[in-house]
Coordinates of C-alpha atoms and ligand atoms in Angstrom, one line a residue:
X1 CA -8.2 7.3 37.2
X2 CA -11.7 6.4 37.1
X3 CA -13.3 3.6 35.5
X4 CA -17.1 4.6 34.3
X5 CA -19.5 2.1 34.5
X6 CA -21.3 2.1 30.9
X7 CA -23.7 -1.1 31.5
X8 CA -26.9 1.7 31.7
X9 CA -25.4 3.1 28.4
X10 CA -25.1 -0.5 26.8
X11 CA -28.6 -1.8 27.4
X12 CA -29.9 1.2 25.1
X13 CA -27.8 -1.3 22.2
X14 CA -30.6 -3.9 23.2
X15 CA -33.1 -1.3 22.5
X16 CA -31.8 0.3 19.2
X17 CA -31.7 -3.6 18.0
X18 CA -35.1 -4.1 19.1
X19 CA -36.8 -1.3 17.1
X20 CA -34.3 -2.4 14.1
X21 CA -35.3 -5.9 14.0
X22 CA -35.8 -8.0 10.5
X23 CA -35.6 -4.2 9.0
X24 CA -32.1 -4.7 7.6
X25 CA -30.7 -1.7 7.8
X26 CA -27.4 -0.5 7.0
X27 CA -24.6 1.7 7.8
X28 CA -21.6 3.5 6.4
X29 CA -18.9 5.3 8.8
X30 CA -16.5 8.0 7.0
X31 CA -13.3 7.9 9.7
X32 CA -11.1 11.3 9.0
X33 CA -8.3 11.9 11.2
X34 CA -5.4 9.9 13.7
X35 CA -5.3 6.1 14.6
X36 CA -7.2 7.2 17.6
X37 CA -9.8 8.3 15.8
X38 CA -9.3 4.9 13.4
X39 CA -9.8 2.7 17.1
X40 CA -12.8 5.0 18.2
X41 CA -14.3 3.9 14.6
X42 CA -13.9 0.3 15.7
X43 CA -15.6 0.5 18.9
X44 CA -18.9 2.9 16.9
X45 CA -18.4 -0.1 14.5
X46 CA -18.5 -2.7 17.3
X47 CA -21.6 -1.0 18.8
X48 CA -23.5 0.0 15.4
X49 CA -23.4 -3.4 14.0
X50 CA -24.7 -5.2 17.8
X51 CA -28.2 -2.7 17.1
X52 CA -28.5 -4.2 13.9
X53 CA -26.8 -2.6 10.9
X54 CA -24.6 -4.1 8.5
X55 CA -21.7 -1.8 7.3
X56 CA -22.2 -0.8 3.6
X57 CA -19.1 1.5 1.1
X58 CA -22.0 2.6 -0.7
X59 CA -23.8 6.0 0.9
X60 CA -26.6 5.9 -1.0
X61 CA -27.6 2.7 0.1
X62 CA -27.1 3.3 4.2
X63 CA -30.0 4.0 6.8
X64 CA -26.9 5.6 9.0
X65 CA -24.4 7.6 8.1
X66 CA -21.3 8.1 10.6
X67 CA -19.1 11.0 10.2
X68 CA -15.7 10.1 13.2
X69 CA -14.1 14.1 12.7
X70 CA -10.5 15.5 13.4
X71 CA -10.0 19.4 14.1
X72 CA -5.8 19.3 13.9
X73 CA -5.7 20.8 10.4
X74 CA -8.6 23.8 8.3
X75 CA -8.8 20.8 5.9
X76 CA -10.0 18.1 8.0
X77 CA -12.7 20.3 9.0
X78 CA -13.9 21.6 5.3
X79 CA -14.0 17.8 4.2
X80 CA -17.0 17.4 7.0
X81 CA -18.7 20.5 5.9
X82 CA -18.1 19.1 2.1
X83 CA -19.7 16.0 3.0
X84 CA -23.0 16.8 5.2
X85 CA -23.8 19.0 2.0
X86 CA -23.0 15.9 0.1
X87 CA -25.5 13.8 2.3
X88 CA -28.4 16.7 3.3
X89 CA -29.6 15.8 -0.3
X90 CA -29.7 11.2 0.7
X91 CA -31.7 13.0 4.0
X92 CA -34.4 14.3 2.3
X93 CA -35.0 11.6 -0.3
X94 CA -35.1 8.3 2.5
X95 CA -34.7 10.1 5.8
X96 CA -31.0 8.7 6.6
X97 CA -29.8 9.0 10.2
X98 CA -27.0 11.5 9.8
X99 CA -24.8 10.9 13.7
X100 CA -21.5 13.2 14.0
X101 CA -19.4 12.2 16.2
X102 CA -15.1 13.0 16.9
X103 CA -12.7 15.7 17.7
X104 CA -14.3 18.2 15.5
X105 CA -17.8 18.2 18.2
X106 CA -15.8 19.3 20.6
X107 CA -15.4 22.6 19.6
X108 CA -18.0 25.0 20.3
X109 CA -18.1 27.5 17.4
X110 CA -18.6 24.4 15.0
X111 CA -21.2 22.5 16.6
X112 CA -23.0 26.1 16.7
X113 CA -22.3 26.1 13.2
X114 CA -24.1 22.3 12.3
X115 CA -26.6 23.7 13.9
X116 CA -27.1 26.9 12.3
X117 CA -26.9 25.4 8.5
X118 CA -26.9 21.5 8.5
X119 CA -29.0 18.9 9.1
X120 CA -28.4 16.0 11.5
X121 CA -29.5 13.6 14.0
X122 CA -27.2 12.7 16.9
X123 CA -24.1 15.0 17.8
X124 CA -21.6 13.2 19.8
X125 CA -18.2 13.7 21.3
X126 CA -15.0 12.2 22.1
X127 CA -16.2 12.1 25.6
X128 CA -19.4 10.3 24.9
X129 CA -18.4 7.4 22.5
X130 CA -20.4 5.4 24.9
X131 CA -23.4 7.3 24.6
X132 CA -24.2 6.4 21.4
X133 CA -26.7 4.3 21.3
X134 CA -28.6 5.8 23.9
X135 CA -28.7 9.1 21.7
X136 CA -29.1 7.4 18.8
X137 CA -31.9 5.4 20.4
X138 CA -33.8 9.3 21.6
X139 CA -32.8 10.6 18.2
X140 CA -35.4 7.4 16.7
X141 CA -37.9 7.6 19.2
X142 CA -38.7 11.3 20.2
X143 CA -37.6 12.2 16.5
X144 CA -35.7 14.8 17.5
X145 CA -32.0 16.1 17.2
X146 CA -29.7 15.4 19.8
X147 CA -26.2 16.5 21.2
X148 CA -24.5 15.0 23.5
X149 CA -21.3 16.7 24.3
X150 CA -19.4 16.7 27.7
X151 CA -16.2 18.2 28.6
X152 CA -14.8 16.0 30.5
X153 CA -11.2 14.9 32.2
X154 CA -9.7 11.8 33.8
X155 CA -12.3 9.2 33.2
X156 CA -11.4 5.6 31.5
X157 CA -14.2 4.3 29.5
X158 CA -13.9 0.3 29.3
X159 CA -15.8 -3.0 27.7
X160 CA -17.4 -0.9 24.5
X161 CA -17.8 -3.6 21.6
X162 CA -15.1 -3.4 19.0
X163 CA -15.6 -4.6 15.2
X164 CA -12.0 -4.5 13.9
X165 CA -10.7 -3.6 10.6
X166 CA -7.9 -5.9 10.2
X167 CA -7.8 -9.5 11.6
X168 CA -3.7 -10.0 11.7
X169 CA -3.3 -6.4 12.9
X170 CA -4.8 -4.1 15.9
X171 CA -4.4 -1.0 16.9
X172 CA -5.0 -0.8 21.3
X173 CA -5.4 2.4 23.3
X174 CA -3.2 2.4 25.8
X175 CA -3.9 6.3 27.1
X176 CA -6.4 9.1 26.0
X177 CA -5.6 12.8 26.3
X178 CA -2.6 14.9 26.3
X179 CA -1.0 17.7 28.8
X180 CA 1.7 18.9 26.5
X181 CA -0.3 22.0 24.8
X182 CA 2.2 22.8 22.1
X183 CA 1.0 26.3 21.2
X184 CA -0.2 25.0 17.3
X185 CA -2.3 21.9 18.6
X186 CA -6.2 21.3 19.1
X187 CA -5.7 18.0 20.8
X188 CA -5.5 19.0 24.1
X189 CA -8.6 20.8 23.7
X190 CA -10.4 18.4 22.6
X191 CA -9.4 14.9 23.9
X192 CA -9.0 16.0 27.2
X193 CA -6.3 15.6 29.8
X194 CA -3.7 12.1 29.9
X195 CA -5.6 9.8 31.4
X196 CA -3.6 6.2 31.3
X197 CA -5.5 2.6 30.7
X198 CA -4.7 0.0 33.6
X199 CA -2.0 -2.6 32.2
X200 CA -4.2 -5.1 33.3
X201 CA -7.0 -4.0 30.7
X202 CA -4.8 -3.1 28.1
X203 CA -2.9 -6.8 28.5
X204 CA -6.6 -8.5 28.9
X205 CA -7.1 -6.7 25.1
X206 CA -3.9 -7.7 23.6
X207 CA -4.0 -11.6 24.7
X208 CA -7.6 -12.1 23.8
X209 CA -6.2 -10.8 20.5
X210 CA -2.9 -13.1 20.1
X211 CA -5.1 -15.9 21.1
X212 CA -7.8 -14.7 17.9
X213 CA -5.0 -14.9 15.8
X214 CA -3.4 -11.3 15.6
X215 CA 0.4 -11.1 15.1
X216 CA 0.6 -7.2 15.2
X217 CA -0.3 -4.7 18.0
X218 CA 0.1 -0.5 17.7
X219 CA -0.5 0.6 21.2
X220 CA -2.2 4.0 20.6
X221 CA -2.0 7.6 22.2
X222 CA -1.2 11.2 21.9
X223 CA 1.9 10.5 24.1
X224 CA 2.6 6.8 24.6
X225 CA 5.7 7.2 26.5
X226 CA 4.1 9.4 29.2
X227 CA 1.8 6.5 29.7
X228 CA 0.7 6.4 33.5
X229 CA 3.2 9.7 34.1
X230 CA 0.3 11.7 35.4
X231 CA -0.7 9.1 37.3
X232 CA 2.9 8.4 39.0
X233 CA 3.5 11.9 39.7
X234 CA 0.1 12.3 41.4
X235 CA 0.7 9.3 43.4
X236 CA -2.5 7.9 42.6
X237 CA -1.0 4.9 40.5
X238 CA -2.1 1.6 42.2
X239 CA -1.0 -0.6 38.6
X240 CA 2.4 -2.2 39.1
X241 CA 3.3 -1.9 35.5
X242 CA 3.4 2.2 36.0
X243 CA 5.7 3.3 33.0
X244 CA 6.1 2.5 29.4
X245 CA 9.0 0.7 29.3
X246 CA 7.3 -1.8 31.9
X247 CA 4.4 -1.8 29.5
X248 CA 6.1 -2.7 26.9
X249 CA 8.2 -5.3 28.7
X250 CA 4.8 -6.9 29.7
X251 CA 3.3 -6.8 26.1
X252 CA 6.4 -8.1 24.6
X253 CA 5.8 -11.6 26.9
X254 CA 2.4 -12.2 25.1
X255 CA 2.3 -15.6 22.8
X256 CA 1.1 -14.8 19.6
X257 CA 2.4 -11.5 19.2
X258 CA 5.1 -10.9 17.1
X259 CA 5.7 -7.4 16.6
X260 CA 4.9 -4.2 18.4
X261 CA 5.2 -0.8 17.1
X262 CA 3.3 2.3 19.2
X263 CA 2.3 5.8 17.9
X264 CA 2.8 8.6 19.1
X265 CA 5.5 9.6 21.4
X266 CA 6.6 13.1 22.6
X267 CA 11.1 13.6 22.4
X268 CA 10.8 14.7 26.2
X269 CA 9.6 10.6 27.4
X270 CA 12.3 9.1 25.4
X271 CA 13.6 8.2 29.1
X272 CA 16.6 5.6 29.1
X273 CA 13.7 3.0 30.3
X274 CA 12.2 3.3 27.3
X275 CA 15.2 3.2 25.1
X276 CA 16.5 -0.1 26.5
X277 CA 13.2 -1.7 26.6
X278 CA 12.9 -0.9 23.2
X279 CA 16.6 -2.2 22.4
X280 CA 16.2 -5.1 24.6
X281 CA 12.8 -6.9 23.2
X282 CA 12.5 -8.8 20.3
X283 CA 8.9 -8.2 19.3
X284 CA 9.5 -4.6 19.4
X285 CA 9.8 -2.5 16.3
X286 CA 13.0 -0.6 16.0
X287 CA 11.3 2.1 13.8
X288 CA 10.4 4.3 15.7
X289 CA 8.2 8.0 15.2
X290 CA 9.9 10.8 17.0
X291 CA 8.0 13.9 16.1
X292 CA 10.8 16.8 14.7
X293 CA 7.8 19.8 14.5
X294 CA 10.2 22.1 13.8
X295 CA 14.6 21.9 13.4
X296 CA 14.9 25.3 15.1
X297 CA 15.6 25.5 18.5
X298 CA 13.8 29.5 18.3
X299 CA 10.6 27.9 16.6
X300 CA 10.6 25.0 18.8
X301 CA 10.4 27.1 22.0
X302 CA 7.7 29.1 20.9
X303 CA 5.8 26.0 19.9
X304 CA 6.5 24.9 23.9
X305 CA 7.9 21.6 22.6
X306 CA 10.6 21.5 25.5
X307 CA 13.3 20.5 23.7
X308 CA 16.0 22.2 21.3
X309 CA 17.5 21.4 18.2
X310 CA 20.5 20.1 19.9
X311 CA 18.9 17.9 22.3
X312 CA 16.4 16.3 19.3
X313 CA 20.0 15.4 17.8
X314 CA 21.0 14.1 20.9
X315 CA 18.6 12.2 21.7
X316 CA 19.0 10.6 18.3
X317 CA 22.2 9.7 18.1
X318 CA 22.1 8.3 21.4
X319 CA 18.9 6.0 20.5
X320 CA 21.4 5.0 17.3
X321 CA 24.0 4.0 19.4
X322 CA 22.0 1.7 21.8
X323 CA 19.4 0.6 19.5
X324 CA 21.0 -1.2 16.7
X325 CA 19.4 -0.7 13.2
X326 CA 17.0 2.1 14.4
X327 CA 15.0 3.6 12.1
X328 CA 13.0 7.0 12.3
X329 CA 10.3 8.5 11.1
X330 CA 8.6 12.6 11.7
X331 CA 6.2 15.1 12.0
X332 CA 7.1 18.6 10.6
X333 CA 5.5 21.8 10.6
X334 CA 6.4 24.4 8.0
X335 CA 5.1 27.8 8.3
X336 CA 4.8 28.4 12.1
X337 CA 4.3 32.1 13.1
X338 CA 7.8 33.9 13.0
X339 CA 9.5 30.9 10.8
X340 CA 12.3 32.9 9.0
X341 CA 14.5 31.5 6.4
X342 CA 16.9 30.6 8.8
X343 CA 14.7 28.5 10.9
X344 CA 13.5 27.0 8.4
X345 CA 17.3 25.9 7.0
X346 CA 17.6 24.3 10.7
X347 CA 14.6 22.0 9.5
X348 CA 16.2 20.4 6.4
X349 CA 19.4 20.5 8.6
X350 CA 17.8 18.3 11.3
X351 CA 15.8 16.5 8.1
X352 CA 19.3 15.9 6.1
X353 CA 21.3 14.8 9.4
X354 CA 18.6 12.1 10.8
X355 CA 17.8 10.9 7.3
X356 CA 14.3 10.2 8.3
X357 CA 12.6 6.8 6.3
X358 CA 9.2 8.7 6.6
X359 CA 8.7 12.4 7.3
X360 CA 4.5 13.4 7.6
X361 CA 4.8 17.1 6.6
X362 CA 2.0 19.8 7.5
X363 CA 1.8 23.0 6.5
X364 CA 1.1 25.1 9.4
X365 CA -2.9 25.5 10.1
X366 CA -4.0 28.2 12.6
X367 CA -6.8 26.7 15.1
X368 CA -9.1 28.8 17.2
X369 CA -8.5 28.7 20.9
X370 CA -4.6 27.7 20.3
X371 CA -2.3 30.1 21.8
X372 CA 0.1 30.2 18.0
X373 CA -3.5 31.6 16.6
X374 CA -3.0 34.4 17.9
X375 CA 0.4 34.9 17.3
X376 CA 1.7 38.0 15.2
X377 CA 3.7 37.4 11.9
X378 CA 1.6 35.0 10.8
X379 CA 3.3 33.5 7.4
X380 CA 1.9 34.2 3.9
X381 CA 0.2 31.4 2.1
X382 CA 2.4 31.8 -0.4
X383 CA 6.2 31.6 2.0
X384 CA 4.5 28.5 3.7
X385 CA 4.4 26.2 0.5
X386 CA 7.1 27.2 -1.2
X387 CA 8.9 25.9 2.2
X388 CA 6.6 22.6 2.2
X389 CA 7.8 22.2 -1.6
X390 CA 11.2 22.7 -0.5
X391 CA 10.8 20.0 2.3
X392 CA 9.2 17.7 -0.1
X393 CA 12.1 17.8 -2.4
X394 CA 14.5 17.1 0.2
X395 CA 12.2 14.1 1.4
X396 CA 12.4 12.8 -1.9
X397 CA 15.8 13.2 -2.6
X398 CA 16.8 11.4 1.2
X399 CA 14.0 8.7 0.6
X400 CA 15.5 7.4 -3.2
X401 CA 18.6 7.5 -0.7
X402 CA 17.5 5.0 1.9
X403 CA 15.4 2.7 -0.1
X404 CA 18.6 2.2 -2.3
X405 CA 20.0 0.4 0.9
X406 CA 17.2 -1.8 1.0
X407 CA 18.4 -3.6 -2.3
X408 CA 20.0 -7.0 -1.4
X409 CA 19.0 -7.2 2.1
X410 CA 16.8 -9.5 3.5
X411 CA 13.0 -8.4 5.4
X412 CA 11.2 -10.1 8.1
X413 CA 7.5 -9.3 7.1
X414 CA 4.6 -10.1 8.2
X415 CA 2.3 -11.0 5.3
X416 CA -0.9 -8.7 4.5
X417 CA -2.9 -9.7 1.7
X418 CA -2.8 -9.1 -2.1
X419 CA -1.5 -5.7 -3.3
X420 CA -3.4 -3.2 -4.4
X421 CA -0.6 -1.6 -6.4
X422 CA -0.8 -5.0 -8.9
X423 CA -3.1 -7.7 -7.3
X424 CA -1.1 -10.6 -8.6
X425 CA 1.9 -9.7 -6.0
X426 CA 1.2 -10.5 -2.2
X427 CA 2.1 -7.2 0.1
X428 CA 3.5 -6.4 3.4
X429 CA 5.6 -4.1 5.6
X430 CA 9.3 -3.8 6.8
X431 CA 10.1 -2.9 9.9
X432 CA 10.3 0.5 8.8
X433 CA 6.7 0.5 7.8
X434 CA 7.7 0.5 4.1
X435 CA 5.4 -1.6 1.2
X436 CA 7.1 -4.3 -0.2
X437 CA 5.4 -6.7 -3.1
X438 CA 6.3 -10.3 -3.5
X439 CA 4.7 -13.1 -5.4
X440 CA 3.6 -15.9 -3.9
X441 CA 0.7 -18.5 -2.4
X442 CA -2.2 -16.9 -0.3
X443 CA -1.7 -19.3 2.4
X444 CA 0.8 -17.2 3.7
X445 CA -1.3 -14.1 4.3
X446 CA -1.2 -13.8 8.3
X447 CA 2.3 -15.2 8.9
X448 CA 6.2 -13.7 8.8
X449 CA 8.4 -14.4 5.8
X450 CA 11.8 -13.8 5.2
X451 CA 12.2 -11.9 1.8
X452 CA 15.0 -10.5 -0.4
X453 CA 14.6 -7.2 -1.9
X454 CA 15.3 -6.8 -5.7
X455 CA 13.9 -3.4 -6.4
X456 CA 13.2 -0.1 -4.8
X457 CA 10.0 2.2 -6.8
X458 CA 10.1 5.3 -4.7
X459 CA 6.7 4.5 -2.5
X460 CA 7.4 0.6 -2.5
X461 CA 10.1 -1.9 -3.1
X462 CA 9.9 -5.2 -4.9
X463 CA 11.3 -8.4 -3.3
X464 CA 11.3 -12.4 -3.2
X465 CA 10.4 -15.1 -1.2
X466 CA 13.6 -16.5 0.4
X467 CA 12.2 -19.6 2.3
X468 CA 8.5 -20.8 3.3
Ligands
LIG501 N1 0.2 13.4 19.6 C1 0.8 13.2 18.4 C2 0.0 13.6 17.1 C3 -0.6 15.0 17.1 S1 -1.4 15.4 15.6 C4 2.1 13.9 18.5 O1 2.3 14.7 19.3 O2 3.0 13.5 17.7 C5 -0.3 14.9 14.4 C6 0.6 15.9 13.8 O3 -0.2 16.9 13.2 C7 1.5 16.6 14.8 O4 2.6 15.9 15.1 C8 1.8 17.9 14.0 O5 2.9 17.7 13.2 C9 0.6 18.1 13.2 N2 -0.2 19.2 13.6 C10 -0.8 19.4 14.8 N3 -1.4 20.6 14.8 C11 -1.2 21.2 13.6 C12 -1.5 22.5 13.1 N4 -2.2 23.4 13.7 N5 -1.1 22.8 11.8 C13 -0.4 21.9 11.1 N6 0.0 20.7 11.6 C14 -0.4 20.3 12.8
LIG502 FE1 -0.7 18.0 20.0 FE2 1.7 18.4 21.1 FE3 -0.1 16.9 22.4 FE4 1.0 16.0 20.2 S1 2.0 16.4 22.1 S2 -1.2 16.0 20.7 S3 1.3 17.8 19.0 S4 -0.3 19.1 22.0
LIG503 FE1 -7.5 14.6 14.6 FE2 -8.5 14.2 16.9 FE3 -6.6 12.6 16.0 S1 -8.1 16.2 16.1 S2 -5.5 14.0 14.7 S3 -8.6 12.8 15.1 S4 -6.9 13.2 18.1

């Protein structure tokens, strides 16, 4: 892996925050898509704010407007399209910097498209992050539109500035990219190939964060548990820590940190390493994500996911049986090209014998350049939500299920803030990542209680403070 040096990049900051100087400008950053995309926000953040702009909710009031994209579903897309006709009109009232930046610039048909019929400043991609203010910096100077777009592999981009959202909890990137190419999925396209942080950077982030004050860390990638596989297998890995479950191991010895969860890993990586690790550490969560896609072992071949129902089950129940109290939570895809009935069935089978706390459910969203676009027997509008109905019923049937077991048992949680479902209750997570309200004194925001749960409300449970 190769480190970039970005200093030239950074000293175009110094310049944007010259020309900006006493003008008080402002910005506002619309962030659509993964946690990735979240983090990436944090770092535009991080470098917006050093060239002088203050962050603003309020649209109409910014000099900047920052649209972070995602591609992996029609409707991501159609909200940016929704919104740069939203802002054309702010454009041509007070001449607002309109920058695009995200997953959605790296595909060629749509930044044709911006340029065809929209208006904009700065075009950037998930490959030029860095670039930023140096674009943005051209974009104010020569008065001119610019894109900056590379397609790129294999390089690490370190030291951007990072404003985060959250001061108890932080998301770090731990690896970029992914290899996997499941047949439905734009990622690959355009994020690039796995490229793997050094644990020495990524444990540099994390105890510069304990020792801010942070209790929570997500480490963050399209395939966390392949983290410096690529590397390893090329025989180019020079960091000791060369696998996950070291990773996690390492993170896990950090003061200040008291719980680790990570997002998102791939079935195949769920090597016994990581499974111990995960069983063995205290910090680490014991919910973990384990993407389903699909319960049939005929869908999930033709969506190259390199694993069949049996083995998901497998792997499962072995994780139950070494893993006390584990927890798990899903992607599915309903409607994939040739989905019959039958496969279909194998889904809520899968769904009904796992039990899954959380289930994210898609309907199935062709993407130009995927190989499952061009697939024949393509399923009707129609087919595909009466079987994300279906799948929503059953979620909703299994989740009244599980939060009943919640009543009477006691929570470790790590207090958030006040809630925004009734502000005179505090709020916080299980494990399990589900909301729990609680009253009780604001000094407590930032630090782990023990509370009893009394009540269970479908999307949130209601519980009591068992000791300070
Ligand atoms: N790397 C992660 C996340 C990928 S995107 C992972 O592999 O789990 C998040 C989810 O979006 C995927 O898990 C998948 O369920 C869904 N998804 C991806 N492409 C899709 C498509 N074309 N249509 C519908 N859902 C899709
Ligand atoms: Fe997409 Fe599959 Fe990679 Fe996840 S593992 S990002 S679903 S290609
Ligand atoms: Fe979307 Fe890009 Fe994430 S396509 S899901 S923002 S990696």
């Amino acid at each position: 892996m190769t480190k970039i040096n970005i200093n030239e990049e950074l000293e175009y900051v110094e310049k944007v925050s010259k020309i900006n100087e006493g003008k008080n400008l402002k910005y506002n950053i619309l962030t659509m898509g993964c946690q990735l995309n979240e983090n990436d926000s944090e770092k535009i953040c991080g470098m917006v704010e050093k060239m002088g702009y203050t962050k603003t909710d309020d649209i109409s009031l910014a000099d900047l407007v920052i649209y972070n994209t995602c591609c992996v579903r029609e409707n991501a897309e159609e909200k940016l399209f929704g919104k740069l006709g939203e802002v054309k009109k702010l454009k041509e009232a007070k001449g607002t910097i309109i920058a695009i930046g995200g997953c959605m610039m790296q595909e060629k048909h749509i930044v044709d498209k911006i340029k065809k019929s929209y208006k904009y400043d700065v075009i950037f991609g998930t490959h030029t992050l860095h670039k930023f203010p140096k674009d943005l910096y051209n974009a104010i100077i020569e008065n001119k539109r610019i894109t900056d777009i590379l397609d790129i592999d294999g390089e690490i981009i370190e030291g951007l500035p990072i404003k985060r959202d959250d001061n108890i909890r932080a998301s770090v990137t731990i690896m970029n990219g992914c290899n996997n190419f499941c047949t439905y999925c734009i990622v690959p396209y355009v994020r690039g190939r796995e490229r793997s942080r050094s644990s020495e950077d990524i444990l540099k982030e994390i105890e510069d964060l304990a020792k801010a004050g942070y209790k929570e860390i997500t480490l963050l990638g399209q395939n966390v548990n392949s983290y410096m596989r690529v590397e390893r297998e090329k025989g180019i890995c020079t960091d000791k820590i060369n696998s996950f479950a070291k990773l996690l191991r390492e993170v896990n010895k950090i003061d200040g940190i008291e719980k680790i969860r990570f997002i998102s890993p791939h079935p195949k990586d769920f090597t016994d390493d990581v499974i111990e690790a995960i069983r063995d550490l205290d910090k680490v969560s014991k919910f973990i994500h384990l993407p389903l896609q699909s319960g049939s072992t005929n869908i999930l071949k033709t969506m190259n996911r390199v694993y069949t129902k049996e083995e998901y089950l497998n792997l499962v129940q072995k994780m139950k049986e070494k893993i006390p109290n584990v927890k798990f939570s899903t992607d599915i895809i309903v409607g994939f090209p040739e989905e019959n009935e039958e496969d279909f069935e194998n889904t809520l089978d899968v769904v009904r014998k796992v039990k899954f706390e959380q289930i994210f459910m898609f309907i199935y969203s062709r993407r130009v350049g995927t190989p499952a676009d061009k697939m024949e027997n393509q399923i009707p509008e129609e087919i595909k939500h009466k079987r994300f109905d279906k799948l929503k019923k059953l979620y909703e049937e299994i989740l009244a299920e599980n939060n009943k077991e919640y009543i009477g048992t006691t929570q470790n949680i790590l207090v958030e803030g006040y809630s925004k479902i009734n502000s005179e209750f505090l709020t916080g997570r299980t494990d399990t990542n589900k909301v729990v309200i609680f009253k009780g004194d604001s000094k407590l925001i930032g630090r782990f209680i023990q509370i009893k749960i009394i009540s269970e409300h479908m999307w949130y449970l209601k519980g009591e403070i068992l000791n300070e």
